Amino acid sequence: MQILKGTPVSPGIVIGEAFLLDFEEFRMPRRAVEPEAIEAEVQRFENAVDRVVAEISEDVKRLEESMPDGDLHLIFNGHIAIVRELVPTVVDSIRKYRFTPEHAVSKKIRQTIKLLTSRDDPSGFAARIVADFTDVEKRLLRVLFGRRGDSKSGAAGKSIVFARDLTPSQTMALDRTKILGFVTEFGGKTSHTAILARAHGIPAVVGIADVTREVSGGDTVIVDGTKGILIVEPDGETLKKYRALEKSFISFEKRTAEEMRAQPSETRDGIAVALLANIELPEEAKGAREFGAGGIGLFRTEFLYFDARNLPTEKEQFEKYRSVLQAMDGRPVTIRALDIGADKDVAGIASPERNPFLGLRGIRLLFERMDLFRTQLRAVLRASAFGKARLMFPMISTLEEVKQAKAIVADVREELDAEGASFDPEMPIGVMIEVPSAAIAADILCSEADFLSIGTNDLVQYVMAVDRVNEKIAPLYQPGHPAVLRLLRSVIDAGARAERPVAMCGEMSGDPLFTALLLGFGLRSFSVVPSAIPEVKKVLRSVTIAEAKQIAQDALALPDAHQVVEYLTEKTKRIIPELF
Ligand code: PEP
Ligand code: MG
């Protein structure tokens, strides 16, 4: 049994089989081989070895012919030696532990790699050997799976996905109904994997260095997404304890969702608070309704663009926006203009930059790509005829940008008018407050924006100068830092003074820890991942505005994020002890 610690990013406990995504989506089931099938499995492994050795020998031959003076063939001869060396241990574990050949191969290679990388390697020799072992593993698994790739037990079950990192397009390609949990080496609380996991109520831990080396596909693992713990190959006692915890967490989630669904979203003293949902795909609108969302506060449209060769047309986008508006049945839907760049370079549209988080992203990129911008605006405007649409611009840092973006909207409106297309001429246009300049000068932006929506995911990273997806500095990513809290309060105040609605759509708004504090700052509109709605509602229904103000005042008097979190934990624990 091995216990590893990372950053908890999506609460809940789950026990299951590990699935290593980085290994070409091979699954390595650890099912025990039936005693009578052991010899057949040994034979299957030996056949795979023969086939791989033959394949590599072919490669060697080709290389010798095409590059007689090169020494690349030596590397491949080395691979043959590695394969042969593996045979006795793998056969032994099939016979002795009844491992499947896939699991035995994967386990043995992982152990070897671990050993190699645990030593100092000034010459880079070990690193090269690791690459050789990895290559051999892939070849062997490809052949083994090639013969039984889709066997029922192999591909059908649910599992816990392990990856170094998950790009947005990788996550888009995953069948989410088969994912029990996520564990990654990179990333922080606002990385895309984390947001996705929370959106789907999937427990997740990120930032565990080298975890894809520690774990073999098929290992039994426990993911505690509340505490940020991963347990590999738990012993019987631990398994029993976590099975009970898993069950009680699921029933708590279900209970809270059922308990809260029909309850109005208001504080204990009856002040209404908008609880909206963040979605990334149109299909998620239905789930948002089931959780009782009062609308969509953030529709991240970049995920419609995840295939660079197939950018969505105006018609496709229009249909998607309209479907969300119709699903929300008259409730507000805030569609965010494309926010491509940095962590969300979904379609490879942004070009590489030295510092992409400070580069051409969000609205800045849209001004450069008028084709994308105008197409999207046409689609959003046309869809606005079918519900209560609102449009929002990302990464605004100056008033000029808001004016310029609005001028383009006005131009597109004229164009649509001339074509006789219908749209809502009053569609509100707002801005994200996620850059310090926008937050500090929010009052100025209010002169042009119909509403503000605070994007804490970016705002915290820019205020703290901490890359939001860099696990090495994750402890410095502090939404509870006094600087962040002061700034949030000043944005909310600026909106109130200018009579502009202020919402929050960053992950902070979906963390029940901050609900009372934000209410106390005067926030009355929270947009959160759908699965967080019941918990946030539970907290806001149990405090009065006067209590929330007191909590906000107390928190603002504290000197650092740790004390703020400790103080808020103590307060929130009394309302939802199950979350801590
Ligand atoms: C934010 O920055 O808080 C936000 C909601 O946008 P995203 O996470 O998509 O950058
Ligand atoms: Mg953002």
Coordinates of C-alpha atoms and ligand atoms in Angstrom, one line a residue:
M1 CA 0.0 0.0 0.0
Q2 CA 1.2 3.5 -0.9
I3 CA -0.3 6.8 0.1
L4 CA 0.4 9.8 -2.1
K5 CA -0.7 13.4 -1.5
G6 CA -1.8 16.0 -4.1
T7 CA -4.1 18.9 -4.4
P8 CA -7.8 18.1 -3.8
V9 CA -9.8 19.6 -6.6
S10 CA -13.1 17.8 -6.7
P11 CA -14.6 16.3 -3.5
G12 CA -15.7 12.8 -3.0
I13 CA -14.2 9.3 -2.5
V14 CA -14.0 6.7 -5.1
I15 CA -12.4 3.2 -5.2
G16 CA -11.6 1.6 -8.5
E17 CA -9.2 0.3 -11.1
A18 CA -6.5 2.6 -12.5
F19 CA -6.5 3.4 -16.2
L20 CA -3.4 5.1 -17.5
L21 CA -4.4 7.4 -20.3
D22 CA -0.9 8.3 -21.4
F23 CA -0.3 4.8 -22.4
E24 CA -2.4 5.1 -25.6
E25 CA -5.6 4.3 -23.8
F26 CA -4.6 0.8 -23.1
R27 CA -6.3 -0.6 -20.0
M28 CA -4.5 -3.2 -17.9
P29 CA -7.0 -5.2 -16.0
R30 CA -5.7 -6.8 -12.9
R31 CA -8.4 -9.4 -12.8
A32 CA -7.1 -12.7 -11.5
V33 CA -6.6 -15.2 -14.2
E34 CA -8.6 -18.4 -13.6
P35 CA -6.3 -21.2 -12.5
E36 CA -7.2 -23.4 -15.5
A37 CA -6.4 -20.5 -17.9
I38 CA -3.0 -19.8 -16.5
E39 CA -1.0 -21.8 -19.0
A40 CA -3.1 -20.3 -21.9
E41 CA -2.2 -16.8 -20.6
V42 CA 1.5 -17.8 -20.4
Q43 CA 1.3 -19.0 -24.0
R44 CA -0.5 -15.8 -25.1
F45 CA 2.3 -13.8 -23.5
E46 CA 5.0 -15.9 -25.1
N47 CA 3.3 -15.5 -28.5
A48 CA 3.2 -11.7 -28.0
V49 CA 6.9 -11.8 -27.1
D50 CA 7.7 -13.7 -30.3
R51 CA 5.6 -11.3 -32.4
V52 CA 7.3 -8.2 -30.8
V53 CA 10.8 -9.7 -31.3
A54 CA 9.9 -10.4 -34.9
E55 CA 8.6 -6.8 -35.4
I56 CA 11.7 -5.3 -33.9
S57 CA 14.0 -7.6 -35.9
E58 CA 12.2 -6.3 -39.0
D59 CA 12.9 -2.8 -38.0
V60 CA 16.5 -3.6 -37.4
K61 CA 16.8 -5.2 -40.8
R62 CA 15.2 -2.1 -42.5
L63 CA 17.5 0.2 -40.6
E64 CA 20.6 -1.8 -41.5
E65 CA 19.6 -1.6 -45.1
S66 CA 18.6 2.1 -45.2
M67 CA 21.3 3.4 -42.9
P68 CA 24.2 1.0 -43.0
D69 CA 26.5 3.4 -41.3
G70 CA 24.1 4.5 -38.6
D71 CA 23.8 2.9 -35.2
L72 CA 20.1 3.2 -34.7
H73 CA 19.7 -0.5 -35.1
L74 CA 21.7 -1.0 -31.9
I75 CA 19.0 0.7 -30.0
F76 CA 16.4 -1.7 -31.4
N77 CA 18.7 -4.7 -30.6
G78 CA 18.7 -3.4 -27.1
H79 CA 14.9 -3.5 -27.1
I80 CA 15.0 -7.1 -28.1
A81 CA 17.2 -7.8 -25.1
I82 CA 14.8 -5.9 -22.8
V83 CA 11.9 -8.0 -24.1
R84 CA 13.8 -11.3 -23.5
E85 CA 14.8 -10.2 -20.0
L86 CA 11.2 -9.6 -19.1
V87 CA 10.0 -13.0 -19.9
P88 CA 11.0 -15.0 -16.7
T89 CA 9.6 -12.4 -14.3
V90 CA 6.4 -11.9 -16.2
V91 CA 5.7 -15.6 -16.6
D92 CA 6.4 -16.0 -12.9
S93 CA 3.8 -13.4 -11.9
I94 CA 1.2 -14.9 -14.3
R95 CA 1.8 -18.3 -12.6
K96 CA 2.3 -17.2 -9.1
Y97 CA 0.0 -14.2 -8.7
R98 CA -2.4 -15.0 -11.5
F99 CA -1.8 -11.6 -13.1
T100 CA -2.9 -11.0 -16.6
P101 CA 0.1 -10.7 -19.0
E102 CA -0.9 -7.0 -19.6
H103 CA -0.8 -6.2 -15.9
A104 CA 2.4 -8.2 -15.3
V105 CA 4.2 -6.5 -18.1
S106 CA 3.1 -3.1 -17.1
K107 CA 4.0 -3.7 -13.4
K108 CA 7.4 -5.0 -14.1
I109 CA 8.3 -2.2 -16.4
R110 CA 7.0 0.4 -14.0
Q111 CA 9.1 -1.0 -11.2
T112 CA 12.2 -1.0 -13.4
I113 CA 11.5 2.6 -14.5
K114 CA 11.1 3.7 -10.9
L115 CA 14.4 2.1 -9.9
L116 CA 16.1 3.8 -12.8
T117 CA 14.7 7.3 -12.1
S118 CA 15.4 7.1 -8.4
R119 CA 19.1 7.5 -8.9
D120 CA 21.1 10.6 -9.9
D121 CA 21.5 10.6 -13.7
P122 CA 24.0 13.3 -14.6
S123 CA 24.8 11.7 -18.0
G124 CA 21.1 11.2 -19.0
F125 CA 21.8 7.5 -19.5
A126 CA 19.0 6.3 -17.2
A127 CA 16.6 8.7 -19.0
R128 CA 17.4 7.1 -22.3
I129 CA 16.9 3.6 -20.9
V130 CA 13.6 4.7 -19.5
A131 CA 12.5 5.7 -23.0
D132 CA 13.6 2.3 -24.2
F133 CA 11.5 0.5 -21.5
T134 CA 8.5 2.7 -22.3
D135 CA 8.8 1.9 -25.9
V136 CA 9.0 -1.8 -25.3
E137 CA 6.0 -1.6 -22.9
K138 CA 3.9 0.0 -25.6
R139 CA 4.8 -2.5 -28.2
L140 CA 4.0 -5.5 -26.0
L141 CA 0.8 -4.0 -24.8
R142 CA -0.3 -3.2 -28.3
V143 CA 0.2 -6.8 -29.4
L144 CA -1.4 -8.2 -26.3
F145 CA -4.4 -5.9 -26.6
G146 CA -4.5 -6.4 -30.3
R147 CA -5.7 -9.9 -29.7
R148 CA -8.3 -9.1 -27.2
G149 CA -8.5 -5.3 -27.3
D150 CA -12.2 -5.0 -26.7
S151 CA -12.7 -7.9 -24.4
K152 CA -15.6 -7.0 -22.1
S153 CA -13.7 -6.8 -18.9
G154 CA -11.0 -4.8 -20.6
A155 CA -12.7 -1.9 -22.1
A156 CA -16.2 -1.7 -20.7
G157 CA -15.9 -1.0 -17.0
K158 CA -15.6 2.3 -15.2
S159 CA -12.2 3.3 -14.0
I160 CA -10.0 6.0 -12.5
V161 CA -8.1 8.0 -15.1
F162 CA -4.5 8.7 -14.5
A163 CA -2.6 11.1 -16.8
R164 CA 0.4 13.5 -16.6
D165 CA -1.9 16.2 -17.7
L166 CA -5.2 16.4 -19.5
T167 CA -5.6 18.8 -22.4
P168 CA -9.1 20.1 -23.0
S169 CA -9.3 18.1 -26.2
Q170 CA -8.2 14.9 -24.5
T171 CA -10.9 15.4 -21.9
M172 CA -13.4 16.1 -24.6
A173 CA -12.6 12.8 -26.2
L174 CA -13.1 10.8 -23.0
D175 CA -16.3 8.9 -22.4
R176 CA -17.2 10.7 -19.1
T177 CA -19.7 8.1 -18.2
K178 CA -16.9 5.6 -17.7
I179 CA -14.8 7.8 -15.4
L180 CA -14.9 7.3 -11.7
G181 CA -12.1 9.6 -10.8
F182 CA -9.2 11.7 -12.1
V183 CA -5.6 11.8 -11.0
T184 CA -3.0 13.9 -12.7
E185 CA 0.6 15.0 -12.2
F186 CA 0.1 18.6 -13.3
G187 CA -2.5 21.2 -12.7
G188 CA -4.2 23.1 -9.9
K189 CA -7.7 23.9 -8.6
T190 CA -8.7 25.8 -11.7
S191 CA -7.1 23.6 -14.3
H192 CA -9.4 22.2 -16.9
T193 CA -9.4 18.7 -15.5
A194 CA -10.4 20.1 -12.1
I195 CA -13.3 22.1 -13.5
L196 CA -14.5 19.2 -15.6
A197 CA -14.3 16.8 -12.7
R198 CA -16.3 19.1 -10.4
A199 CA -18.8 19.8 -13.2
H200 CA -19.5 16.1 -13.3
G201 CA -19.2 15.4 -9.6
I202 CA -16.2 13.2 -10.2
P203 CA -13.6 13.0 -7.3
A204 CA -10.2 14.3 -8.5
V205 CA -6.7 14.9 -7.1
V206 CA -4.1 16.8 -9.2
G207 CA -0.4 17.7 -8.8
I208 CA 0.9 14.3 -7.6
A209 CA 4.4 14.2 -9.1
D210 CA 5.3 11.1 -11.1
V211 CA 2.0 9.4 -10.3
T212 CA 1.8 7.8 -13.7
R213 CA 5.0 6.0 -12.8
E214 CA 3.9 4.9 -9.4
V215 CA 0.7 3.3 -10.6
S216 CA 0.2 0.5 -13.1
G217 CA -3.0 0.2 -15.1
G218 CA -5.3 -2.2 -13.3
D219 CA -4.0 -1.4 -9.8
T220 CA -6.7 -0.9 -7.2
V221 CA -6.7 2.7 -6.1
I222 CA -8.6 5.0 -3.7
V223 CA -9.1 8.6 -4.6
D224 CA -10.0 11.0 -1.8
G225 CA -10.9 14.2 -3.7
T226 CA -11.9 15.9 -0.5
K227 CA -8.5 15.5 1.2
G228 CA -6.3 15.2 -1.9
I229 CA -5.1 11.7 -1.1
L230 CA -4.4 8.8 -3.4
I231 CA -4.0 5.3 -2.0
V232 CA -2.4 2.7 -4.3
E233 CA -3.1 -1.0 -3.6
P234 CA -4.8 -0.5 -0.3
D235 CA -4.7 -3.2 2.4
G236 CA -7.9 -4.8 3.5
E237 CA -8.5 -2.6 6.5
T238 CA -8.0 0.6 4.5
L239 CA -10.3 -0.7 1.8
K240 CA -13.0 -1.4 4.3
K241 CA -12.8 2.0 5.9
Y242 CA -12.9 3.8 2.5
R243 CA -15.8 1.7 1.2
A244 CA -17.8 3.0 4.1
L245 CA -16.7 6.6 3.5
E246 CA -17.4 6.3 -0.2
K247 CA -20.9 5.1 0.5
S248 CA -21.6 7.8 3.0
F249 CA -20.3 10.6 0.7
I250 CA -22.5 9.4 -2.2
S251 CA -25.5 9.3 0.1
F252 CA -24.7 12.7 1.5
E253 CA -24.4 14.2 -2.1
K254 CA -27.7 12.6 -3.0
R255 CA -29.4 13.7 0.1
T256 CA -28.2 17.2 -0.2
A257 CA -29.3 17.4 -3.9
E258 CA -32.7 16.0 -3.0
E259 CA -33.1 18.2 0.0
M260 CA -32.2 21.4 -1.8
R261 CA -33.8 20.9 -5.2
A262 CA -37.2 22.4 -4.3
Q263 CA -35.9 24.9 -1.8
P264 CA -35.8 28.5 -2.9
S265 CA -32.3 30.0 -3.3
E266 CA -32.4 32.6 -0.5
T267 CA -30.7 33.4 2.7
R268 CA -32.2 32.4 6.1
D269 CA -33.6 35.9 6.3
G270 CA -35.3 35.6 2.9
I271 CA -32.9 37.6 0.6
A272 CA -33.0 36.0 -2.9
V273 CA -29.6 34.9 -4.3
A274 CA -29.2 33.9 -7.9
L275 CA -27.6 30.4 -8.2
L276 CA -26.7 29.8 -11.8
A277 CA -24.6 27.1 -13.5
N278 CA -21.4 27.1 -15.5
I279 CA -21.4 24.8 -18.5
E280 CA -19.0 23.9 -21.2
L281 CA -21.2 21.9 -23.6
P282 CA -24.8 22.5 -24.5
E283 CA -25.8 19.0 -23.3
E284 CA -24.9 20.1 -19.7
A285 CA -27.8 22.5 -19.6
K286 CA -30.2 19.6 -18.8
G287 CA -28.1 18.5 -15.8
A288 CA -27.9 22.1 -14.6
R289 CA -31.7 22.3 -14.6
E290 CA -31.9 19.0 -12.6
F291 CA -29.6 20.6 -9.9
G292 CA -32.0 23.5 -9.8
A293 CA -29.9 26.2 -11.6
G294 CA -31.7 29.5 -12.0
G295 CA -30.0 30.0 -15.4
I296 CA -26.6 29.7 -17.0
G297 CA -24.1 32.2 -15.6
L298 CA -21.2 31.1 -17.8
F299 CA -21.4 29.1 -21.0
R300 CA -17.7 28.5 -22.0
T301 CA -18.0 28.4 -25.7
E302 CA -14.4 27.4 -26.5
F303 CA -15.2 23.8 -26.2
L304 CA -17.3 23.9 -29.4
Y305 CA -14.0 24.7 -31.0
F306 CA -11.9 21.7 -29.9
D307 CA -11.3 20.3 -33.4
A308 CA -9.1 22.7 -35.4
R309 CA -9.9 21.2 -38.7
N310 CA -13.6 21.5 -38.1
L311 CA -14.4 24.9 -36.6
P312 CA -18.1 25.3 -35.9
T313 CA -20.0 27.2 -38.5
E314 CA -22.5 30.0 -37.7
K315 CA -25.4 27.6 -38.1
E316 CA -23.9 25.0 -35.8
Q317 CA -23.2 27.5 -33.2
F318 CA -26.6 29.1 -33.5
E319 CA -28.2 25.7 -33.0
K320 CA -26.2 25.0 -29.9
Y321 CA -26.8 28.4 -28.3
R322 CA -30.5 28.1 -29.1
S323 CA -30.7 24.6 -27.6
V324 CA -29.3 25.9 -24.3
L325 CA -31.6 28.9 -24.3
Q326 CA -34.6 26.6 -25.0
A327 CA -33.4 24.1 -22.3
M328 CA -33.3 26.9 -19.8
D329 CA -36.8 27.9 -20.7
G330 CA -36.8 31.6 -20.2
R331 CA -34.0 31.7 -17.6
P332 CA -31.0 33.8 -18.3
V333 CA -28.1 32.3 -20.3
T334 CA -24.8 34.1 -20.3
I335 CA -22.8 33.1 -23.4
R336 CA -19.1 34.0 -23.1
A337 CA -17.4 35.0 -26.3
L338 CA -14.5 32.7 -27.2
D339 CA -11.7 32.7 -24.6
I340 CA -9.0 31.0 -26.5
G341 CA -5.3 31.1 -25.5
A342 CA -3.1 30.1 -22.6
D343 CA -4.8 27.2 -20.7
K344 CA -7.6 27.0 -23.3
D345 CA -5.9 26.7 -26.6
V346 CA -8.5 24.2 -27.6
A347 CA -8.2 24.3 -31.4
G348 CA -4.6 25.2 -31.7
I349 CA -5.8 28.6 -32.8
A350 CA -3.4 30.6 -30.6
S351 CA 0.2 30.7 -31.7
P352 CA 2.9 29.8 -29.3
E353 CA 4.0 32.7 -27.1
R354 CA 6.7 33.2 -24.5
N355 CA 4.1 34.0 -21.9
P356 CA 0.7 33.0 -23.1
F357 CA -1.2 33.9 -19.9
L358 CA -0.1 37.5 -20.5
G359 CA -0.4 37.2 -24.3
L360 CA -2.9 37.2 -27.1
R361 CA -5.9 35.5 -25.3
G362 CA -9.6 36.2 -24.9
I363 CA -10.8 39.4 -26.3
R364 CA -7.3 40.3 -27.5
L365 CA -7.3 37.3 -29.8
L366 CA -10.8 37.9 -31.0
F367 CA -9.8 41.3 -32.3
E368 CA -7.1 39.6 -34.3
R369 CA -9.5 37.0 -35.5
M370 CA -12.4 39.0 -36.7
D371 CA -13.6 36.0 -38.7
L372 CA -14.1 33.9 -35.6
F373 CA -15.5 36.9 -33.6
R374 CA -18.1 38.0 -36.1
T375 CA -19.3 34.5 -36.8
Q376 CA -19.8 33.9 -33.1
L377 CA -21.6 37.2 -32.6
R378 CA -23.9 36.5 -35.5
A379 CA -24.8 33.1 -34.0
V380 CA -25.3 34.5 -30.5
L381 CA -27.5 37.3 -31.7
R382 CA -29.6 35.1 -33.8
A383 CA -30.0 32.7 -30.9
S384 CA -31.0 35.6 -28.6
A385 CA -34.4 35.6 -30.3
F386 CA -35.1 32.3 -28.6
G387 CA -34.6 33.1 -24.9
K388 CA -33.0 35.4 -22.4
A389 CA -29.4 35.5 -23.8
R390 CA -26.6 37.7 -22.4
L391 CA -23.2 38.1 -24.0
M392 CA -20.0 38.5 -22.0
F393 CA -16.4 39.3 -23.1
P394 CA -13.4 37.6 -21.5
M395 CA -10.0 39.0 -20.5
I396 CA -11.1 42.7 -20.6
S397 CA -8.4 44.9 -19.3
T398 CA -9.4 48.4 -20.7
L399 CA -12.5 50.4 -21.3
E400 CA -11.3 50.8 -24.9
E401 CA -11.7 47.1 -25.4
V402 CA -15.3 47.1 -24.2
K403 CA -16.1 50.0 -26.5
Q404 CA -14.4 48.3 -29.5
A405 CA -16.1 45.0 -28.8
K406 CA -19.5 46.7 -28.5
A407 CA -18.9 48.6 -31.7
I408 CA -18.4 45.2 -33.5
V409 CA -21.6 43.9 -31.9
A410 CA -23.5 47.0 -33.2
D411 CA -22.1 46.4 -36.6
V412 CA -23.1 42.8 -36.6
R413 CA -26.6 43.8 -35.4
E414 CA -26.9 46.2 -38.4
E415 CA -25.8 43.4 -40.7
L416 CA -28.4 41.0 -39.3
D417 CA -31.1 43.7 -39.4
A418 CA -30.4 44.3 -43.1
E419 CA -30.8 40.6 -43.7
G420 CA -34.1 40.6 -41.8
A421 CA -32.9 38.2 -39.1
S422 CA -34.5 38.4 -35.7
F423 CA -32.6 38.9 -32.5
D424 CA -33.0 40.5 -29.1
P425 CA -32.0 44.2 -29.6
E426 CA -31.8 44.6 -25.8
M427 CA -29.5 41.6 -25.2
P428 CA -27.3 42.7 -22.2
I429 CA -23.6 42.9 -22.8
G430 CA -21.2 42.4 -19.9
V431 CA -17.6 41.8 -19.1
M432 CA -15.6 39.4 -17.1
I433 CA -13.6 40.9 -14.3
E434 CA -10.5 38.7 -14.3
V435 CA -7.6 41.0 -14.9
P436 CA -6.4 43.3 -12.0
S437 CA -6.7 46.4 -14.1
A438 CA -10.4 45.6 -14.8
A439 CA -11.0 44.8 -11.1
I440 CA -9.3 47.9 -9.8
A441 CA -11.1 50.1 -12.3
A442 CA -14.4 48.2 -12.3
D443 CA -16.3 51.4 -11.7
I444 CA -15.0 52.8 -15.1
L445 CA -16.0 49.6 -16.9
C446 CA -19.5 50.0 -15.5
S447 CA -20.0 52.9 -17.8
E448 CA -20.0 50.6 -20.8
A449 CA -20.9 47.2 -19.3
D450 CA -24.5 46.1 -18.5
F451 CA -23.1 43.6 -15.9
L452 CA -19.9 42.3 -14.4
S453 CA -18.9 38.7 -13.8
I454 CA -15.9 38.1 -11.7
G455 CA -13.6 35.3 -13.0
T456 CA -11.6 34.4 -9.9
N457 CA -9.8 31.6 -11.7
D458 CA -7.8 34.2 -13.6
L459 CA -8.1 37.0 -11.2
V460 CA -6.4 35.1 -8.4
Q461 CA -3.6 34.0 -10.7
Y462 CA -2.9 37.6 -11.9
V463 CA -3.2 39.1 -8.4
M464 CA -0.9 36.5 -6.9
A465 CA 1.3 36.2 -10.0
V466 CA 0.8 32.4 -9.8
D467 CA 0.2 30.4 -12.9
R468 CA -3.2 28.7 -12.2
V469 CA -2.1 25.4 -13.7
N470 CA 1.4 25.1 -12.3
E471 CA 1.3 22.5 -9.5
K472 CA 4.7 23.6 -8.2
I473 CA 3.3 26.8 -6.9
A474 CA -0.2 25.6 -6.1
P475 CA 0.1 26.5 -2.4
L476 CA 0.5 30.2 -3.5
Y477 CA -2.7 30.1 -5.5
Q478 CA -4.8 31.6 -2.7
P479 CA -8.4 32.8 -3.2
G480 CA -8.4 33.6 0.5
H481 CA -5.5 36.0 0.4
P482 CA -6.3 39.4 1.9
A483 CA -5.3 41.1 -1.4
V484 CA -7.8 39.0 -3.3
L485 CA -10.6 39.5 -0.7
R486 CA -10.1 43.3 -0.7
L487 CA -10.2 43.4 -4.5
L488 CA -13.4 41.3 -4.7
R489 CA -15.1 43.4 -2.2
S490 CA -14.1 46.6 -4.1
V491 CA -15.5 45.1 -7.4
I492 CA -18.8 44.2 -5.8
D493 CA -19.0 47.7 -4.2
A494 CA -18.2 49.3 -7.6
G495 CA -21.0 47.4 -9.2
A496 CA -23.5 48.3 -6.5
R497 CA -22.6 52.0 -6.7
A498 CA -23.0 52.0 -10.5
E499 CA -26.2 49.9 -10.2
R500 CA -24.7 47.2 -12.3
P501 CA -25.4 43.5 -11.4
V502 CA -22.2 41.7 -10.3
A503 CA -22.0 37.9 -10.6
M504 CA -19.1 35.6 -9.9
C505 CA -18.4 32.7 -12.2
G506 CA -14.9 31.6 -11.1
E507 CA -14.5 28.4 -9.1
M508 CA -14.4 30.3 -5.9
S509 CA -18.1 31.0 -6.2
G510 CA -18.8 27.2 -6.2
D511 CA -16.7 26.5 -3.1
P512 CA -19.1 26.4 -0.1
L513 CA -16.2 27.6 2.0
F514 CA -16.5 31.1 0.5
T515 CA -20.3 31.4 0.2
A516 CA -21.0 33.3 3.4
L517 CA -18.0 35.5 2.9
L518 CA -19.1 36.5 -0.6
L519 CA -22.7 37.1 0.5
G520 CA -21.3 39.3 3.2
F521 CA -19.4 41.3 0.5
G522 CA -22.7 41.9 -1.2
L523 CA -22.6 39.3 -3.9
R524 CA -26.1 38.1 -5.0
S525 CA -25.3 36.1 -8.0
F526 CA -23.2 32.9 -8.0
S527 CA -22.5 30.9 -11.1
V528 CA -21.1 27.5 -10.2
V529 CA -20.5 24.0 -11.6
P530 CA -24.0 22.3 -11.5
S531 CA -23.0 19.7 -8.9
A532 CA -22.0 22.4 -6.5
I533 CA -25.4 24.1 -6.5
P534 CA -26.9 22.0 -3.6
E535 CA -24.0 22.6 -1.3
V536 CA -23.8 26.4 -2.0
K537 CA -27.5 26.6 -1.6
K538 CA -27.4 24.8 1.7
V539 CA -24.8 27.3 3.1
L540 CA -26.6 30.4 1.8
R541 CA -29.9 29.1 3.2
S542 CA -28.5 28.8 6.6
V543 CA -27.0 32.3 7.1
T544 CA -28.6 35.7 7.4
I545 CA -27.1 38.7 5.6
A546 CA -26.1 40.1 9.0
E547 CA -24.2 36.9 9.9
A548 CA -22.6 36.9 6.4
K549 CA -21.5 40.5 6.9
Q550 CA -19.9 39.7 10.2
I551 CA -18.1 36.7 8.7
A552 CA -16.8 39.0 5.8
Q553 CA -15.7 41.6 8.3
D554 CA -13.9 39.0 10.5
A555 CA -12.2 37.4 7.5
L556 CA -11.0 40.7 6.1
A557 CA -9.3 41.4 9.4
L558 CA -7.1 38.3 9.2
P559 CA -3.5 38.7 7.9
D560 CA -3.2 35.7 5.6
A561 CA -5.0 33.1 3.5
H562 CA -4.3 30.3 5.9
Q563 CA -6.0 32.0 8.7
V564 CA -8.9 33.0 6.5
V565 CA -9.4 29.4 5.3
E566 CA -9.2 28.1 8.8
Y567 CA -11.7 30.7 10.0
L568 CA -14.1 30.0 7.1
T569 CA -13.7 26.2 7.5
E570 CA -14.7 26.4 11.1
K571 CA -17.8 28.4 10.2
T572 CA -18.8 26.2 7.2
K573 CA -18.1 23.0 9.1
R574 CA -21.0 23.7 11.3
I575 CA -23.3 23.8 8.3
I576 CA -21.9 21.0 6.2
P577 CA -19.6 18.8 8.4
E578 CA -19.5 16.1 5.6
L579 CA -17.4 18.3 3.4
F580 CA -14.4 18.4 5.7
Ligands
PEP1 C1 -12.2 32.6 -14.6 O1 -11.2 33.0 -15.1 O2 -12.6 32.6 -13.4 C2 -13.3 32.0 -15.5 C3 -14.5 31.7 -15.1 O3 -12.9 31.7 -16.8 P1 -12.0 30.5 -17.2 O4 -11.8 29.5 -16.0 O5 -12.7 29.8 -18.3 O6 -10.7 31.2 -17.6
MG2 MG -10.8 33.2 -17.1

